[in-house]
Amino acid sequence: MNPPILERDPSDPQKQKKEAVNPLLKLVLELGPLMVFFFANARGEWLTQKFPALAEFGGPIFVATGLFMAATAIALIASWLLTRTLPIMPMVSGVVVLVFGALTLYLQDDIFIKMKPTIVNTLFGGVLLGGLFFGKSLLGYVFNSAFNLDAEGWRKLTFRWGLFFLFLALVNEVVWRNFSTDAWVTFKVWGIMPITLLFTFSQMPLILRHSLEDKTEKAKKAGK
């Protein structure tokens, strides 16, 4: 059995509040922590000179990890205050950042923060593909407010995103195991986002083919 296409009441004040959030502010909340991570890793020594307390974290990657955790927590809190809700993916990712970041700092071993994208993407991919195995197109519950697709569309989109998350996990493993820490951080910030955007845009033909709104419009035109 496939999940129903969930539709929110347009008069729902919670939805209106979510839609009222400035898109630029939303982008800052989503990408801000990554920018902090990249800057802190690149300028770690400068930061510890300006703010000696940061030296307690260790080298640049540990300073970056500590600030990344703080920025992630601030972004989640700000998102909650603005919308009174937390999307499942950023929330799960944030929890993993805090847990693996704490292990990185406590054990002074950057392998934990480097494995965070692997863990998160494997988790998302496994959940999406596992849901399909049990007949559930779980992506429909995540993106139902953005797209209105038929059951087949949600199944296909869920399958593709599940594979894509596993692909990202594999790529992360290859990069952090074979390249320097600076190269990994650069790829994490400036490589993953373009790849994800490219994949997202490549799914638009599928979304348009299975859009219920598009089919409704075509039916209205055919009935004239």
Short mmCIF file of C-alpha atoms in Angstrom, two decimals:
data_model
loop_
_atom_site.label_atom_id
_atom_site.label_comp_id
_atom_site.label_asym_id
_atom_site.label_seq_id
_atom_site.Cartn_x
_atom_site.Cartn_y
_atom_site.Cartn_z
CA MET A 1 0.00 0.00 0.00
CA ASN A 2 1.40 3.38 -0.97
CA PRO A 3 1.17 6.44 1.29
CA PRO A 4 -1.55 8.93 0.41
CA ILE A 5 -0.66 12.29 -1.07
CA LEU A 6 -0.87 14.42 2.04
CA GLU A 7 -2.24 17.90 1.46
CA ARG A 8 -2.26 20.71 4.00
CA ASP A 9 -5.09 23.17 4.41
CA PRO A 10 -3.94 26.44 2.77
CA SER A 11 -5.47 28.28 5.72
CA ASP A 12 -3.22 26.36 8.12
CA PRO A 13 -1.37 29.11 10.08
CA GLN A 14 1.67 26.85 10.56
CA LYS A 15 2.05 26.48 6.80
CA GLN A 16 1.57 30.20 6.29
CA LYS A 17 4.29 30.88 8.84
CA LYS A 18 6.64 28.47 7.06
CA GLU A 19 5.95 30.10 3.71
CA ALA A 20 6.53 33.56 5.23
CA VAL A 21 10.17 32.75 6.02
CA ASN A 22 12.47 34.72 3.75
CA PRO A 23 14.05 32.33 1.18
CA LEU A 24 17.45 33.99 1.69
CA LEU A 25 17.20 33.44 5.45
CA LYS A 26 16.22 29.83 4.85
CA LEU A 27 19.27 29.37 2.62
CA VAL A 28 21.51 30.89 5.29
CA LEU A 29 20.12 28.51 7.91
CA GLU A 30 20.76 25.53 5.65
CA LEU A 31 24.19 26.45 4.29
CA GLY A 32 25.48 28.65 7.12
CA PRO A 33 26.90 25.82 9.26
CA LEU A 34 28.79 24.41 6.26
CA MET A 35 30.27 27.83 5.50
CA VAL A 36 31.37 28.12 9.14
CA PHE A 37 32.95 24.66 8.94
CA PHE A 38 34.88 25.54 5.77
CA PHE A 39 36.06 28.94 7.05
CA ALA A 40 37.10 27.63 10.47
CA ASN A 41 39.10 24.78 8.95
CA ALA A 42 40.83 27.11 6.46
CA ARG A 43 41.55 29.82 9.06
CA GLY A 44 41.85 27.67 12.17
CA GLU A 45 45.24 29.00 13.23
CA TRP A 46 44.13 32.62 12.75
CA LEU A 47 40.99 31.97 14.81
CA THR A 48 42.95 30.47 17.69
CA GLN A 49 45.24 33.51 17.70
CA LYS A 50 42.27 35.89 17.81
CA PHE A 51 40.29 33.74 20.24
CA PRO A 52 42.75 31.73 22.39
CA ALA A 53 39.93 29.78 24.04
CA LEU A 54 39.37 27.96 20.72
CA ALA A 55 42.84 26.41 21.06
CA GLU A 56 41.29 24.08 23.63
CA PHE A 57 39.61 22.25 20.75
CA GLY A 58 42.94 21.32 19.10
CA GLY A 59 44.01 21.79 15.47
CA PRO A 60 42.01 23.53 12.70
CA ILE A 61 39.75 20.56 11.94
CA PHE A 62 38.77 20.33 15.61
CA VAL A 63 38.14 24.07 15.85
CA ALA A 64 36.02 23.75 12.70
CA THR A 65 34.14 20.80 14.21
CA GLY A 66 33.34 22.69 17.41
CA LEU A 67 32.09 25.75 15.54
CA PHE A 68 30.20 23.53 13.08
CA MET A 69 28.34 21.96 16.01
CA ALA A 70 27.50 25.37 17.46
CA ALA A 71 26.35 26.74 14.09
CA THR A 72 24.22 23.64 13.47
CA ALA A 73 22.53 23.96 16.86
CA ILE A 74 21.87 27.67 16.27
CA ALA A 75 20.42 26.98 12.81
CA LEU A 76 18.07 24.31 14.17
CA ILE A 77 16.92 26.55 17.02
CA ALA A 78 16.37 29.48 14.64
CA SER A 79 14.44 27.26 12.24
CA TRP A 80 12.21 26.08 15.09
CA LEU A 81 11.58 29.62 16.34
CA LEU A 82 10.66 30.79 12.83
CA THR A 83 8.49 27.87 11.73
CA ARG A 84 7.63 25.95 14.92
CA THR A 85 8.66 22.78 13.11
CA LEU A 86 11.85 20.94 12.15
CA PRO A 87 12.13 19.07 8.82
CA ILE A 88 13.10 15.46 9.45
CA MET A 89 16.27 15.44 7.31
CA PRO A 90 17.94 18.54 8.81
CA MET A 91 16.94 17.35 12.28
CA VAL A 92 18.49 13.89 11.84
CA SER A 93 21.58 15.37 10.21
CA GLY A 94 21.90 17.86 13.06
CA VAL A 95 21.70 15.15 15.71
CA VAL A 96 24.42 13.14 13.95
CA VAL A 97 26.60 16.27 13.67
CA LEU A 98 26.32 16.85 17.42
CA VAL A 99 26.98 13.22 18.35
CA PHE A 100 29.87 12.60 15.94
CA GLY A 101 31.25 16.08 16.54
CA ALA A 102 31.34 15.41 20.28
CA LEU A 103 33.18 12.12 19.66
CA THR A 104 35.63 13.94 17.36
CA LEU A 105 36.46 16.52 20.02
CA TYR A 106 36.50 14.15 23.00
CA LEU A 107 38.72 11.55 21.32
CA GLN A 108 40.66 14.10 19.23
CA ASP A 109 40.08 11.91 16.19
CA ASP A 110 38.66 13.55 13.05
CA ILE A 111 37.56 10.20 11.60
CA PHE A 112 34.19 10.63 13.33
CA ILE A 113 33.30 13.97 11.73
CA LYS A 114 34.57 12.65 8.40
CA MET A 115 32.26 9.64 8.65
CA LYS A 116 29.24 11.77 9.54
CA PRO A 117 28.14 12.27 5.87
CA THR A 118 28.58 8.55 5.26
CA ILE A 119 26.39 7.66 8.24
CA VAL A 120 23.68 10.22 7.44
CA ASN A 121 23.46 9.44 3.72
CA THR A 122 23.51 5.68 4.30
CA LEU A 123 20.74 6.11 6.87
CA PHE A 124 18.58 8.19 4.52
CA GLY A 125 19.23 5.88 1.56
CA GLY A 126 18.55 2.76 3.60
CA VAL A 127 15.33 4.16 5.05
CA LEU A 128 13.99 5.24 1.65
CA LEU A 129 14.86 1.96 -0.11
CA GLY A 130 13.74 -0.07 2.91
CA GLY A 131 10.42 1.74 2.89
CA LEU A 132 9.93 0.81 -0.77
CA PHE A 133 10.62 -2.83 0.13
CA PHE A 134 7.64 -2.65 2.49
CA GLY A 135 5.52 -0.75 -0.03
CA LYS A 136 5.98 2.73 1.44
CA SER A 137 7.14 5.70 -0.63
CA LEU A 138 8.48 7.63 2.35
CA LEU A 139 9.73 10.56 0.30
CA GLY A 140 6.09 11.52 -0.18
CA TYR A 141 5.84 12.33 3.53
CA VAL A 142 8.91 14.59 3.35
CA PHE A 143 8.21 16.52 0.14
CA ASN A 144 4.41 16.39 0.03
CA SER A 145 4.16 20.15 0.61
CA ALA A 146 6.48 20.82 -2.34
CA PHE A 147 5.14 18.34 -4.91
CA ASN A 148 1.78 16.71 -5.56
CA LEU A 149 2.59 13.45 -7.36
CA ASP A 150 0.76 10.23 -8.10
CA ALA A 151 1.77 6.98 -6.37
CA GLU A 152 4.02 5.82 -9.22
CA GLY A 153 5.82 9.16 -9.24
CA TRP A 154 6.55 8.96 -5.52
CA ARG A 155 7.83 5.39 -5.89
CA LYS A 156 10.23 6.31 -8.68
CA LEU A 157 11.40 9.49 -6.97
CA THR A 158 11.92 7.67 -3.67
CA PHE A 159 13.95 4.94 -5.40
CA ARG A 160 16.17 7.47 -7.18
CA TRP A 161 16.79 9.53 -4.06
CA GLY A 162 17.55 6.37 -2.09
CA LEU A 163 20.23 5.38 -4.60
CA PHE A 164 21.55 8.94 -4.70
CA PHE A 165 22.01 9.05 -0.93
CA LEU A 166 23.96 5.78 -1.07
CA PHE A 167 26.06 7.26 -3.89
CA LEU A 168 26.88 10.29 -1.72
CA ALA A 169 27.88 7.99 1.13
CA LEU A 170 30.23 6.08 -1.18
CA VAL A 171 31.75 9.27 -2.59
CA ASN A 172 32.38 10.61 0.91
CA GLU A 173 34.21 7.41 1.85
CA VAL A 174 36.40 7.59 -1.24
CA VAL A 175 37.29 11.25 -0.68
CA TRP A 176 38.11 11.23 3.02
CA ARG A 177 40.06 7.98 2.82
CA ASN A 178 42.18 9.02 -0.17
CA PHE A 179 42.66 12.77 0.12
CA SER A 180 43.83 15.30 2.69
CA THR A 181 41.55 16.75 5.36
CA ASP A 182 41.55 20.14 3.60
CA ALA A 183 40.57 18.49 0.31
CA TRP A 184 37.76 16.59 2.05
CA VAL A 185 36.40 19.76 3.70
CA THR A 186 36.52 21.63 0.37
CA PHE A 187 34.69 18.80 -1.40
CA LYS A 188 32.12 18.51 1.41
CA VAL A 189 31.26 22.21 1.12
CA TRP A 190 31.79 23.02 -2.55
CA GLY A 191 31.39 19.61 -4.22
CA ILE A 192 28.37 17.95 -2.63
CA MET A 193 26.03 20.93 -3.10
CA PRO A 194 26.50 21.27 -6.91
CA ILE A 195 26.17 17.49 -7.30
CA THR A 196 22.96 17.50 -5.26
CA LEU A 197 21.51 20.47 -7.17
CA LEU A 198 22.34 18.81 -10.49
CA PHE A 199 20.65 15.59 -9.40
CA THR A 200 17.62 17.50 -8.10
CA PHE A 201 17.14 19.39 -11.37
CA SER A 202 17.57 16.15 -13.33
CA GLN A 203 14.45 14.79 -11.59
CA MET A 204 12.18 17.56 -12.88
CA PRO A 205 11.05 15.62 -16.00
CA LEU A 206 9.87 12.76 -13.76
CA ILE A 207 8.13 15.18 -11.40
CA LEU A 208 6.35 16.91 -14.29
CA ARG A 209 5.23 13.59 -15.81
CA HIS A 210 3.66 12.44 -12.55
CA SER A 211 2.37 15.76 -11.24
CA LEU A 212 -1.30 15.49 -10.27
CA GLU A 213 -1.74 19.24 -10.72
CA ASP A 214 -0.44 19.00 -14.29
CA LYS A 215 -2.81 16.12 -15.02
CA THR A 216 -5.72 18.10 -13.55
CA GLU A 217 -4.93 21.05 -15.80
CA LYS A 218 -4.74 18.79 -18.86
CA ALA A 219 -8.08 17.18 -17.95
CA LYS A 220 -9.72 20.60 -17.62
CA LYS A 221 -8.40 21.67 -21.00
CA ALA A 222 -9.54 18.41 -22.60
CA GLY A 223 -13.03 18.90 -21.15
CA LYS A 224 -13.45 22.33 -22.74
#
